[in-house]
Short mmCIF file of C-alpha atoms in Angstrom, two decimals:
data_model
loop_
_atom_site.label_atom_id
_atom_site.label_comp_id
_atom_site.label_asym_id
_atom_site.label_seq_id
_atom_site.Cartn_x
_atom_site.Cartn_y
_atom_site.Cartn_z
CA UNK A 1 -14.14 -25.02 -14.48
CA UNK A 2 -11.80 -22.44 -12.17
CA UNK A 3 -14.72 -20.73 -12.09
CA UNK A 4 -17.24 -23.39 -10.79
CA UNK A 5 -14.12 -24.64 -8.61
CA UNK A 6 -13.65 -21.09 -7.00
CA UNK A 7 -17.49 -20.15 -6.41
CA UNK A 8 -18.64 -23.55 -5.02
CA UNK A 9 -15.86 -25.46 -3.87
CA UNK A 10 -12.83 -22.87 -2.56
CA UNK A 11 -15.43 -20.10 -2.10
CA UNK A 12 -17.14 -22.09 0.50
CA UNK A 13 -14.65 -24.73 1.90
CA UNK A 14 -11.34 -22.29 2.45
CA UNK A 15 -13.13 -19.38 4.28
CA UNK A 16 -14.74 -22.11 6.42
CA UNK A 17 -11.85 -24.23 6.70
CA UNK A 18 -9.34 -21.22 7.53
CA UNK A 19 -11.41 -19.90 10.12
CA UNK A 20 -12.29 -23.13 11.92
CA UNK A 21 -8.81 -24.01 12.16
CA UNK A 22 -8.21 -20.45 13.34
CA UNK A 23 -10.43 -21.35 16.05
CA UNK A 24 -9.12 -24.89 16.70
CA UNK A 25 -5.54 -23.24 17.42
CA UNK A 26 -7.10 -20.76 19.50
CA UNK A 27 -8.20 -22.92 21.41
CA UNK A 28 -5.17 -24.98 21.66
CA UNK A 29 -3.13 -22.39 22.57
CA UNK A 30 -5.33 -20.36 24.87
CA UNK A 31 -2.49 -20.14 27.56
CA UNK A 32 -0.20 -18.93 24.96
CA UNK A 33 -2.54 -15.60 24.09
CA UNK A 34 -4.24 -15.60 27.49
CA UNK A 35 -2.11 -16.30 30.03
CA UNK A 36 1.32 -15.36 28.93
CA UNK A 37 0.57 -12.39 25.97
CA UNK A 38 4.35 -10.57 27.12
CA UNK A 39 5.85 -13.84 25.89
CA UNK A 40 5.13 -12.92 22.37
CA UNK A 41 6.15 -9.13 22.57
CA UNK A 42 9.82 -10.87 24.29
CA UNK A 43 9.70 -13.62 21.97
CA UNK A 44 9.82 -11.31 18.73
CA UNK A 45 13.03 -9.71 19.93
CA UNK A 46 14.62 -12.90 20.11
CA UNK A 47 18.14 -12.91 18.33
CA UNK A 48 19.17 -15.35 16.07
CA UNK A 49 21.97 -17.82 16.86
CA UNK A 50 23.98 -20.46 14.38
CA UNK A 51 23.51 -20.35 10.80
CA UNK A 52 21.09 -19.20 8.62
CA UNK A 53 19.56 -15.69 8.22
CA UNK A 54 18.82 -13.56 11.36
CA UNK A 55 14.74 -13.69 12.51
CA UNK A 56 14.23 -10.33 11.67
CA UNK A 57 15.33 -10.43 8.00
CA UNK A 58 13.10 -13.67 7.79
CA UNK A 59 10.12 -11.80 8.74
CA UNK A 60 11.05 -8.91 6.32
CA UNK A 61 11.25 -11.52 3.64
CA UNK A 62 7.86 -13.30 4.54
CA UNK A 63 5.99 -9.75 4.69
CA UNK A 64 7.49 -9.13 1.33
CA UNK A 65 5.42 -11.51 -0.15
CA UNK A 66 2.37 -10.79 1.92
CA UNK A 67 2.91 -7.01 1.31
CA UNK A 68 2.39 -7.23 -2.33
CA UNK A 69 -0.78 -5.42 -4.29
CA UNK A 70 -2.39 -7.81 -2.23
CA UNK A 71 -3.14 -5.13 0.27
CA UNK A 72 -4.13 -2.40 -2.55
CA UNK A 73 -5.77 -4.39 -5.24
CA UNK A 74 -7.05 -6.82 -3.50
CA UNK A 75 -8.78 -4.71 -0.83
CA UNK A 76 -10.00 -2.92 -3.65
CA UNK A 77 -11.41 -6.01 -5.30
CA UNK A 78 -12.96 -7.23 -1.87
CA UNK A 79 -14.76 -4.18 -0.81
CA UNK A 80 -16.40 -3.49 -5.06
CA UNK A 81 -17.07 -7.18 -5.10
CA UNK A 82 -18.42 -8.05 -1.70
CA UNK A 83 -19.32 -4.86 -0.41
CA UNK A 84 -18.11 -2.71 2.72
CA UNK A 85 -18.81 -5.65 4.75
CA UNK A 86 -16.17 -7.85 3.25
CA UNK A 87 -13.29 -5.51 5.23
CA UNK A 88 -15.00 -6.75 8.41
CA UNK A 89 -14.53 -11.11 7.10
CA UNK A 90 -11.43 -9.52 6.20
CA UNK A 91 -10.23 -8.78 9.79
CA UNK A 92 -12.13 -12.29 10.90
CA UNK A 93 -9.72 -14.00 8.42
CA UNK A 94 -6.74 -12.23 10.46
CA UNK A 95 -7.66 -12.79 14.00
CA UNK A 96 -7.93 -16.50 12.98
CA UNK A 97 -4.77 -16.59 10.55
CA UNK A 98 -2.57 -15.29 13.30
CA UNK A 99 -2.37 -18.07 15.27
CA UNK A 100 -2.73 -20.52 11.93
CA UNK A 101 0.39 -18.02 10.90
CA UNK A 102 2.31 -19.13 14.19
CA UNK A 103 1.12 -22.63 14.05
CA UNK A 104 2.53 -23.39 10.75
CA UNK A 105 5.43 -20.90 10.91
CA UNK A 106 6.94 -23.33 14.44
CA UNK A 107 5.95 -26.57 12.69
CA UNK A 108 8.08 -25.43 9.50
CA UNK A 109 10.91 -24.33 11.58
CA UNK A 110 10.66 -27.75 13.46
CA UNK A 111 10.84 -29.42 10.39
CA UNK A 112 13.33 -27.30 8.30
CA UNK A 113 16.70 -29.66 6.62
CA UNK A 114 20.17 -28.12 6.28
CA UNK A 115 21.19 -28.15 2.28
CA UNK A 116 24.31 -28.37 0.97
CA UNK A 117 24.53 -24.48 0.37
CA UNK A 118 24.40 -24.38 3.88
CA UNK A 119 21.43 -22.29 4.93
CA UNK A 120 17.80 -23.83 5.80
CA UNK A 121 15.43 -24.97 3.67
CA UNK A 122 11.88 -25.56 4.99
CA UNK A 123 8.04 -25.41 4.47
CA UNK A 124 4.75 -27.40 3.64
CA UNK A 125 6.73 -29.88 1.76
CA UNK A 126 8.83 -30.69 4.17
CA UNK A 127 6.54 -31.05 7.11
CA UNK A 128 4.25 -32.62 4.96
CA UNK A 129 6.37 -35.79 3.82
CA UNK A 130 7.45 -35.90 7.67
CA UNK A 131 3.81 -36.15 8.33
CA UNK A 132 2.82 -38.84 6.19
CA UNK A 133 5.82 -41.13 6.51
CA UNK A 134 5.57 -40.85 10.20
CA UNK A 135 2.80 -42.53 9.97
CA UNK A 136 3.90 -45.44 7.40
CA UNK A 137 2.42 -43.56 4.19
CA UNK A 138 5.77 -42.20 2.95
CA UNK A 139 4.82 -42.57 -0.67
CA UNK A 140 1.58 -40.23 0.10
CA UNK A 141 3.84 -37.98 1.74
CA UNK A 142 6.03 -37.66 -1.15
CA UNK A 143 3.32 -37.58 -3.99
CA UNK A 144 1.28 -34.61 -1.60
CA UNK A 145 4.93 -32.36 -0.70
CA UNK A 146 5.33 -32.89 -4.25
CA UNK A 147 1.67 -31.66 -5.19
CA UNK A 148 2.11 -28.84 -2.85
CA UNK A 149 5.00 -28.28 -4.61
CA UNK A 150 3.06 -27.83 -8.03
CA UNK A 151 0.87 -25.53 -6.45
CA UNK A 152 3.03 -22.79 -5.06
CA UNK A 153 5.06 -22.84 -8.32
CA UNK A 154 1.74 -22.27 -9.93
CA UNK A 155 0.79 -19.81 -7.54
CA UNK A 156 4.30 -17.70 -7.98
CA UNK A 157 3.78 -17.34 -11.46
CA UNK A 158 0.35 -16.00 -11.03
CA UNK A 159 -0.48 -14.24 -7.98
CA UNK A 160 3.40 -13.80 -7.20
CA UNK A 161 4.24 -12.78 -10.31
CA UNK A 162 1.49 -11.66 -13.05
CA UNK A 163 -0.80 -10.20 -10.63
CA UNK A 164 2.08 -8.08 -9.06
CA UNK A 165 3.49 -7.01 -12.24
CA UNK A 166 -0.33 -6.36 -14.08
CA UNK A 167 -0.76 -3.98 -11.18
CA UNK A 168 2.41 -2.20 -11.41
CA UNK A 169 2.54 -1.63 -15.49
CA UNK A 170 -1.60 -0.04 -15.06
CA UNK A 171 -0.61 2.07 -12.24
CA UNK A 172 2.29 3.57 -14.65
CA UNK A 173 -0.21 3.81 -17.87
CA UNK A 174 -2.86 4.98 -16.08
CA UNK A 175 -1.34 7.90 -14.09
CA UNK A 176 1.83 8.71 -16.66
CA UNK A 177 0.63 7.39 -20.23
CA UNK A 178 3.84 5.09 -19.89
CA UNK A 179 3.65 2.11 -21.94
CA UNK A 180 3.26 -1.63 -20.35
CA UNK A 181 5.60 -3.35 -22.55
CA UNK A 182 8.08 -1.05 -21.67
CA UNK A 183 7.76 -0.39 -18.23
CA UNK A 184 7.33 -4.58 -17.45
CA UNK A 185 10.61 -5.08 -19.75
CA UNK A 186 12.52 -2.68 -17.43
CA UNK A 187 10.56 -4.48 -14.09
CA UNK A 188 11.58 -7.90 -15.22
CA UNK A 189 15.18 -6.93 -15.70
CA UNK A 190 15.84 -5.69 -12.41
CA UNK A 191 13.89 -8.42 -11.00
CA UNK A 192 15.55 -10.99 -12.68
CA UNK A 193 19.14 -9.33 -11.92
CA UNK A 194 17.96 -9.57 -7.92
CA UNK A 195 16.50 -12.91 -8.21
CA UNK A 196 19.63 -14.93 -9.35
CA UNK A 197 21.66 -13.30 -6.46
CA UNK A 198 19.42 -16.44 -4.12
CA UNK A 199 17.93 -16.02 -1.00
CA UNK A 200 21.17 -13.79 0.79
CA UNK A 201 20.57 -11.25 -2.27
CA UNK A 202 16.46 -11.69 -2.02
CA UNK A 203 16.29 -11.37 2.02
CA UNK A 204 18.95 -8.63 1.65
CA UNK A 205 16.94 -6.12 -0.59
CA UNK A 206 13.75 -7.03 1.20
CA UNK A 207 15.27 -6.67 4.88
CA UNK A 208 15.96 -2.60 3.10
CA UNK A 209 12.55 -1.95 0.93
CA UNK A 210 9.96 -3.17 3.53
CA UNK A 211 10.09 -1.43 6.77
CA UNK A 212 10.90 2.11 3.95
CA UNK A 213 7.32 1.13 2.12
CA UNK A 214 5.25 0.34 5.01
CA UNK A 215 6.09 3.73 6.57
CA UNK A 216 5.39 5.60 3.33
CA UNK A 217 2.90 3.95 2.85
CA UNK A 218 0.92 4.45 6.57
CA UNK A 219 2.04 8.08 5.91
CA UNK A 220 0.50 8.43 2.60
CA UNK A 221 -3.06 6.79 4.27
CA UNK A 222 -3.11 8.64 7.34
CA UNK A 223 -2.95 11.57 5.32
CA UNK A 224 -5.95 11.07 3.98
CA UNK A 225 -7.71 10.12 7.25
CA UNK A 226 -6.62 13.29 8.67
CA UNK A 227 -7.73 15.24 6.31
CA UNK A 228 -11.16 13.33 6.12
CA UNK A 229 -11.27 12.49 9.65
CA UNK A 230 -15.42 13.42 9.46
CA UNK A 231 -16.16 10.49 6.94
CA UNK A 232 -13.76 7.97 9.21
CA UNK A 233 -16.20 7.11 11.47
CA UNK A 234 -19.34 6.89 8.60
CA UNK A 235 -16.57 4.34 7.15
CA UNK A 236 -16.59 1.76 10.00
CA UNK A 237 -19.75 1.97 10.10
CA UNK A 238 -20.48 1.13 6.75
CA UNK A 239 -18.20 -2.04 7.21
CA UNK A 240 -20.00 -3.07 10.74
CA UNK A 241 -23.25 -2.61 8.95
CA UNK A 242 -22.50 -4.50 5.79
CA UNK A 243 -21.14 -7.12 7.18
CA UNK A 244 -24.48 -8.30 8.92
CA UNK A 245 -27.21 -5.77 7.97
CA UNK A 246 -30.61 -7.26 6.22
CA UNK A 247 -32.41 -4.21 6.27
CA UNK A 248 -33.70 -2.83 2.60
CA UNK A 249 -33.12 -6.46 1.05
CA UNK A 250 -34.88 -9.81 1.19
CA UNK A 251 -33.83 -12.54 3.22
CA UNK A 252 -32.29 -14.47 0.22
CA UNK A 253 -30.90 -11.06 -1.63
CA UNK A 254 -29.20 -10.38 1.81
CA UNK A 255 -27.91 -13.90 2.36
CA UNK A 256 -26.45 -13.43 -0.83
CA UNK A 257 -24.80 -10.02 -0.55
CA UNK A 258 -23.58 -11.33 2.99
CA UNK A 259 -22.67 -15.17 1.25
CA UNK A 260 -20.22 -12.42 -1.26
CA UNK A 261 -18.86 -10.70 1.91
CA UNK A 262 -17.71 -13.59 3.64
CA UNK A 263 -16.37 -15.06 0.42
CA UNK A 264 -14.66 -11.89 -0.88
CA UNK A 265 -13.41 -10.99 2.36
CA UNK A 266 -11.95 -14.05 3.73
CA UNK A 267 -10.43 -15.16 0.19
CA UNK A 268 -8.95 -11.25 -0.50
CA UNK A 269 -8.02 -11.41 3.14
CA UNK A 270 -5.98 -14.85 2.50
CA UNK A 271 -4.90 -13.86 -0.26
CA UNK A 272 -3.18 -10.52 1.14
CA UNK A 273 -1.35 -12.00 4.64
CA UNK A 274 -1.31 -15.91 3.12
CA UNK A 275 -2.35 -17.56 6.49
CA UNK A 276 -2.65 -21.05 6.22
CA UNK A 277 -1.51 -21.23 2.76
CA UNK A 278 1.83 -22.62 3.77
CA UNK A 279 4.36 -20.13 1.49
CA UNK A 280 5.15 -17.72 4.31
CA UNK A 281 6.71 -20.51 6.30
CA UNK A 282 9.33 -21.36 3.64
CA UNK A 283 10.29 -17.83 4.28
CA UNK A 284 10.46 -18.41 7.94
CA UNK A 285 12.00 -22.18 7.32
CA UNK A 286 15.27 -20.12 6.59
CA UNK A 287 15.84 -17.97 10.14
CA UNK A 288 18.47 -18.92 12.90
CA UNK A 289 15.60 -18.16 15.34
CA UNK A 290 17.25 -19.78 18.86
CA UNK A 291 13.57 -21.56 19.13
CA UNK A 292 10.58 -21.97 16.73
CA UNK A 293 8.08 -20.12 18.70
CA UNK A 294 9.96 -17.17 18.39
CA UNK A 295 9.80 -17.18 14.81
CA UNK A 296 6.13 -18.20 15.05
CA UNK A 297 5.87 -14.88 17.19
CA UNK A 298 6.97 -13.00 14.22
CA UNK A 299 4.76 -14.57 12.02
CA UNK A 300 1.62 -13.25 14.36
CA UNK A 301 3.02 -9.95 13.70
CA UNK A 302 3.17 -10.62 10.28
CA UNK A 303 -0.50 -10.87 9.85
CA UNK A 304 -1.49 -7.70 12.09
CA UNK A 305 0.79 -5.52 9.65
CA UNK A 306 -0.51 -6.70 7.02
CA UNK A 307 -3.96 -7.25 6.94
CA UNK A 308 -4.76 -5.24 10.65
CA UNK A 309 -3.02 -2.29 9.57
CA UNK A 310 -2.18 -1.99 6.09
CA UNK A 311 -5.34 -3.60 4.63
CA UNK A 312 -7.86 -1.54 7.14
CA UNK A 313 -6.27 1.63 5.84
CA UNK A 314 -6.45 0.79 2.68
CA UNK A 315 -10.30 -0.34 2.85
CA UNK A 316 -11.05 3.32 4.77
CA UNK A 317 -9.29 5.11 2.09
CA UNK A 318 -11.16 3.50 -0.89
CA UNK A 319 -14.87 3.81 1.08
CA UNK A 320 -13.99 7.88 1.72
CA UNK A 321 -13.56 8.42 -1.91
CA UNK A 322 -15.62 5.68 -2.99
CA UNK A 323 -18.11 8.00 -5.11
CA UNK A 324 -15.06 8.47 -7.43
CA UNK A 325 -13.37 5.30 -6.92
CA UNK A 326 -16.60 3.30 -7.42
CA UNK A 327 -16.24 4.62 -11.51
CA UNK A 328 -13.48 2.12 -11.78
CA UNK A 329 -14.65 -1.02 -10.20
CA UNK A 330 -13.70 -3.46 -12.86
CA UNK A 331 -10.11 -2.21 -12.48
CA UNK A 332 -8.88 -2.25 -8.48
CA UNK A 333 -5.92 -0.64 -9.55
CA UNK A 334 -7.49 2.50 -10.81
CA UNK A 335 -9.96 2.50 -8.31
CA UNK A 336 -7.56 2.87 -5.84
CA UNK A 337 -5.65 5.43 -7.31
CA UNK A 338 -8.83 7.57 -7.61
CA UNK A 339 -9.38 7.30 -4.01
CA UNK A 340 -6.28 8.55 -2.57
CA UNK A 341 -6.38 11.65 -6.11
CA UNK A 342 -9.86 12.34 -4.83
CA UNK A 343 -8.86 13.50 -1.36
CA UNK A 344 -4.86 14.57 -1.70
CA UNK A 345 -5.17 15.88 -5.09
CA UNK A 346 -3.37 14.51 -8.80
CA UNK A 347 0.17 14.23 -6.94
CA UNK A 348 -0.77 11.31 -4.45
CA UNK A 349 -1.46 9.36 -8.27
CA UNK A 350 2.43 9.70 -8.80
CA UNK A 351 3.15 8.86 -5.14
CA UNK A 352 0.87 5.68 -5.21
CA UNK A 353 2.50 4.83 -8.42
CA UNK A 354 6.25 4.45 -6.59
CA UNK A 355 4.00 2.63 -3.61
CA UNK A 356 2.77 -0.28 -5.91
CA UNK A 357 6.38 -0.33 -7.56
CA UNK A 358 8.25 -1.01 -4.18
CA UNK A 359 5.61 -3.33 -3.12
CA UNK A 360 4.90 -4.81 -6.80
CA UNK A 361 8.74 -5.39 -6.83
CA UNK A 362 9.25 -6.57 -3.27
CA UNK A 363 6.47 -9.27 -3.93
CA UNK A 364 7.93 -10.63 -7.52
CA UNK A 365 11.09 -11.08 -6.05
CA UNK A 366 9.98 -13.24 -2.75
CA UNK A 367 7.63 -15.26 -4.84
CA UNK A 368 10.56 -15.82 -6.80
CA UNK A 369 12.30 -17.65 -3.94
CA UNK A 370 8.96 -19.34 -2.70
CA UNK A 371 9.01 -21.04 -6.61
CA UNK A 372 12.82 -21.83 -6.63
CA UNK A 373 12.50 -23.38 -3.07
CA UNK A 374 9.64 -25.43 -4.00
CA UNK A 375 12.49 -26.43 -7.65
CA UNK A 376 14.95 -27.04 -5.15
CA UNK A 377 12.77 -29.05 -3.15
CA UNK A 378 11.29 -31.23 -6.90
CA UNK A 379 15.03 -31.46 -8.29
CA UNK A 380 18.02 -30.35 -7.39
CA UNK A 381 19.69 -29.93 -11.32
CA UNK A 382 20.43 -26.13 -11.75
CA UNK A 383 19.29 -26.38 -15.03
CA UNK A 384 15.36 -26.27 -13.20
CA UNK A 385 16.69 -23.43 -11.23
CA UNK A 386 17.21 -21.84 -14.63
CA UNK A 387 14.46 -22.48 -16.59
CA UNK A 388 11.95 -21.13 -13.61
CA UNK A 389 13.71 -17.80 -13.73
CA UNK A 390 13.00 -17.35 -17.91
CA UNK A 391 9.73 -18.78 -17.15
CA UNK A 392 9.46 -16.38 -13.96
CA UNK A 393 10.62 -13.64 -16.73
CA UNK A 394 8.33 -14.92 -19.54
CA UNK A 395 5.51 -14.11 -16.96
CA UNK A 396 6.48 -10.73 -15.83
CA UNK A 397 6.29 -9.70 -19.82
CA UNK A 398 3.07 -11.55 -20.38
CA UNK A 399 1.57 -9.91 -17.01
CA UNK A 400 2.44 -6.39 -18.17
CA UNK A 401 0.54 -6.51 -21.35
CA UNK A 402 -2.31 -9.31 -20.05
CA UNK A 403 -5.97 -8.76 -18.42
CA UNK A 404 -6.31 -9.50 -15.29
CA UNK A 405 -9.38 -11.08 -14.98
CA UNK A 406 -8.41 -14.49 -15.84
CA UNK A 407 -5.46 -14.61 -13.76
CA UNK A 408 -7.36 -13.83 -10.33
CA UNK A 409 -9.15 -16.81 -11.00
CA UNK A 410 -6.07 -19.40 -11.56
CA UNK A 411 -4.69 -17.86 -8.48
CA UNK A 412 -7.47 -17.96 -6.26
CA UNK A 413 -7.27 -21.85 -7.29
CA UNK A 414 -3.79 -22.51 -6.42
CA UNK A 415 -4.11 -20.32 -3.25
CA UNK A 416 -7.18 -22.54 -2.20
CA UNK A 417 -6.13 -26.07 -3.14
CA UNK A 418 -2.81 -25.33 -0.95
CA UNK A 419 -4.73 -24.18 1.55
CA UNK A 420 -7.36 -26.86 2.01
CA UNK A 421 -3.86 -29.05 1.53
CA UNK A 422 -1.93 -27.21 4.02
CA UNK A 423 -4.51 -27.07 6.69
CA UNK A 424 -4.91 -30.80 6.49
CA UNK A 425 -1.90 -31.48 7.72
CA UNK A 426 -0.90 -28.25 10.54
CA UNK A 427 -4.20 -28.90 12.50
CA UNK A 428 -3.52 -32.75 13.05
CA UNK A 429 -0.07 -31.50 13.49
CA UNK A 430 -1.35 -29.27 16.55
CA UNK A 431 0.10 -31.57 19.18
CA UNK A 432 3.75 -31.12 18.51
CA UNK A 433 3.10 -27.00 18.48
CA UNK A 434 1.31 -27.02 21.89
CA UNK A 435 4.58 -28.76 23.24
CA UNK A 436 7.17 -26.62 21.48
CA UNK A 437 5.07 -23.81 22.70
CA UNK A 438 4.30 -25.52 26.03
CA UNK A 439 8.64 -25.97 26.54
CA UNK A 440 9.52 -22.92 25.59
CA UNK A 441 7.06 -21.04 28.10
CA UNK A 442 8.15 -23.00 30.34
CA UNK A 443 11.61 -22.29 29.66
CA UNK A 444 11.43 -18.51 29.89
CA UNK A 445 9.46 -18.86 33.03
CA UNK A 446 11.79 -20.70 35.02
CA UNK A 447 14.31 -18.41 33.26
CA UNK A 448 16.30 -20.84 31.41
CA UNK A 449 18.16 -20.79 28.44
CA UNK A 450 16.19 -20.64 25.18
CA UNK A 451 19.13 -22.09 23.37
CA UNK A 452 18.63 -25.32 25.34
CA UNK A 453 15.04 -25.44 25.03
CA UNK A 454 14.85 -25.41 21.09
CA UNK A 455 17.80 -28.04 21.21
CA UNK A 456 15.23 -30.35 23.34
CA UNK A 457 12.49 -29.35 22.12
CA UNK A 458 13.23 -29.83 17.91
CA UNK A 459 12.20 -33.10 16.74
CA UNK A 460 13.77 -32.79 13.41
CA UNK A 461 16.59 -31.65 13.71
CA UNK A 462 18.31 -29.79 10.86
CA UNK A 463 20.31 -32.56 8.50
CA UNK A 464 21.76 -31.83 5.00
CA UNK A 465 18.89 -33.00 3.03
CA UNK A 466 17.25 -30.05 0.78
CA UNK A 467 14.84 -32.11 -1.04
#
């Protein structure tokens, strides 16, 4: 059923869906990224101002969870399942998520409540029951915030959580012989000792461990460009060509290797900077960002680090040493440890090994807050609080002794029914982020005070209402 859900259904509807509203917004916003492009570059060193956590340690919480083995796994699974080409859908799916990324990154802030533990709490479920009962359907808004709900908690345990730690305990066995029992009984300790420190103790570790991995990281690929530099060129080719190419096939062969393309790269594209899925902005909810569009700023910059940068370099690795890699398609993991070993040698195994831990770990432990936000938001008991965090721990054990297979497929349902979910409620939602974004370019342009813009310009203003 997942599977007949995933192929026909999400595999068709969400890339579709995500890139038509990634049109829509460009659209919408074409003075924003046309006219006024500096605005953005100023708008992401905006400070923060009142309470809450400052923008910048919001965004390194949000790219925590988009960092994850996301970028290494599935990029691996995307280019052995749909073919070079599937890195080119792959950059489609970012130039459109970026603005879906800022849309529903402003509308979340616009929509965030104050709890009782006095720091922000925001996201799809929030903006979604505004949206309904705005419009006299407050008991659909409640039963769809709550679905969304559902979904994401779903979706931490799996692609948050199982996925992330699956990838971690093979990269350890693999390269060191090191048992997965073990090594995810150590992971889910340490997680589990960060995770019930909250959001402060979350964002805190996170605002450390990302910008560290991301540079090693970029290091670690250049590297390997460098040293390959010849086949770099052969390797953007190869994407170009197989993205569109219908040479040496039939017309319905080639409609179907492109049909996998599209599909692989757009869903392992969404799936890696989670545009339009609506868990990033619960990250972003929680900032002190003086107005939402400069948050939303940082959310477009989210995206090009992600899937621009980190995702590209990962696909150009994996096609250079793709003659070894290709031996160990049924596990991404291993196939992209055999890329890097086949160009720098058996010591970039042990260095990729400490990559997917720091970004294995980073991703568990946002997830972890995306679930518990989406608890707070269902029930406000601590005793649910509790029992998500064994069941968060039950699933790091299970994921570091389970196949993967299955699990790709439960999260690629989650991730798509949120979407589809998601989507229809930011695009009809457009209106109030071409105003906020409309005031506050105004405001900088006549050189007025941000501060007094987002106090005009925010419709919902923060109240003491978590769920």
């Amino acid at each position: 059923m997942l599977e007949f859900f995933n192929r026909y259904i999400f595999g068709v509807m969400v890339p579709l869906a995500l890139i038509a509203a990634g049109v829509f917004y460009a659209l919408r916003l074409w003075r924003l990224w046309l006219r006024h492009p500096g605005l953005i570059i100023y708008g992401m060193l905006g400070r923060g101002a009142g309470a809450g956590m400052p923008p910048l340690r919001a965004l390194s919480l949000a790219l925590a969870g988009t960092l994850g083995v996301g970028n290494i796994v599935g990029v691996a699974s995307a280019v052995y399942l749909g073919g070079p080409g599937a890195v080119f859908w792959m950059w489609i799916s970012a130039l459109a998520a970026m603005l879906l990324k800022y849309a529903e990154t402003v509308i979340a802030q616009n929509h965030r409540r104050s709890g009782r533990d006095g720091e922000y709490h925001g996201g799809p479920m929030f903006y979604i029951r505004d949206f309904f009962g705005s419009r006299g359907l407050a008991f659909s808004g409640r039963l769809l915030a709550s679905l969304f709900a559902l979904l994401c908690i779903i979706d931490s345990l799996t692609m948050g959580c199982v996925i992330q730690v699956n990838a971690v305990t093979r990269a350890f066995y693999g390269v060191m012989g090191l048992d997965t029992a073990l090594c995810g009984g150590v992971f889910a300790f340490l997680a589990v000792a960060v995770i019930v420190t909250g959001a402060k103790g979350i964002s805190e570790l996170t605002e450390r461990l990302v910008p560290f991995m991301t540079v090693l990281y970029v290091v670690l690929s250049l590297t390997v460009m460098l040293k390959r530099s010849q086949d770099v060129p052969a390797a953007f080719g190869r994407i170009f060509s197989g993205a569109f190419s219908l040479r040496s096939a039939g017309g319905g062969a080639a409609g179907y290797v492109i049909s996998r393309a599209i599909r692989f790269g757009v869903m392992r594209g969404l799936m890696s900077n989670e545009a339009g899925c609506g868990t990033a902005p619960i990250a972003h909810a929680g900032s002190s960002a003086r107005h939402p569009c400069e948050q939303g700023f940082l959310g477009i910059f989210e995206v090009f680090v992600d899937t621009i940068l980190l995702c590209t370099m990962t696909a150009i690795v994996i096609m250079i040493g793709y003659d070894k890699a290709a031996a160990y398609g049924e596990d991404p993991m291993m196939m992209t440890l055999a890329a890097y070993s086949s160009v720098l040698g058996g010591w970039s195994e042990y260095c990729m090994c400490v990559m997917v831990l720091f970004f294995g770990f980073a991703t568990v432990i946002c997830w972890a807050h995306y679930g518990m936000e989406c608890i707070l938001y269902l029930s406000e008991k601590k005793i649910t609080r509790y029992l998500f965090i064994a069941a968060y721990a039950a699933a790091m054990l299970w994921g570091a002794v389970s196949e993967p297979g299955g699990i790709w497929g439960a999260a690629d349902f989650a991730l798509g029914a949120m979407t589809l979910l998601n989507l229809c409620v930011v695009c009809p939602m457009s209106g109030e982020v071409v105003k906020l974004t409309g005031d506050y370019i105004r405001a900088r342009l006549e050189k007025r005070s941000t501060k007094g813009a987002a106090s005009s310009a925010n419709t919902y203003p923060p109240r003491r209402d978590p769920g």
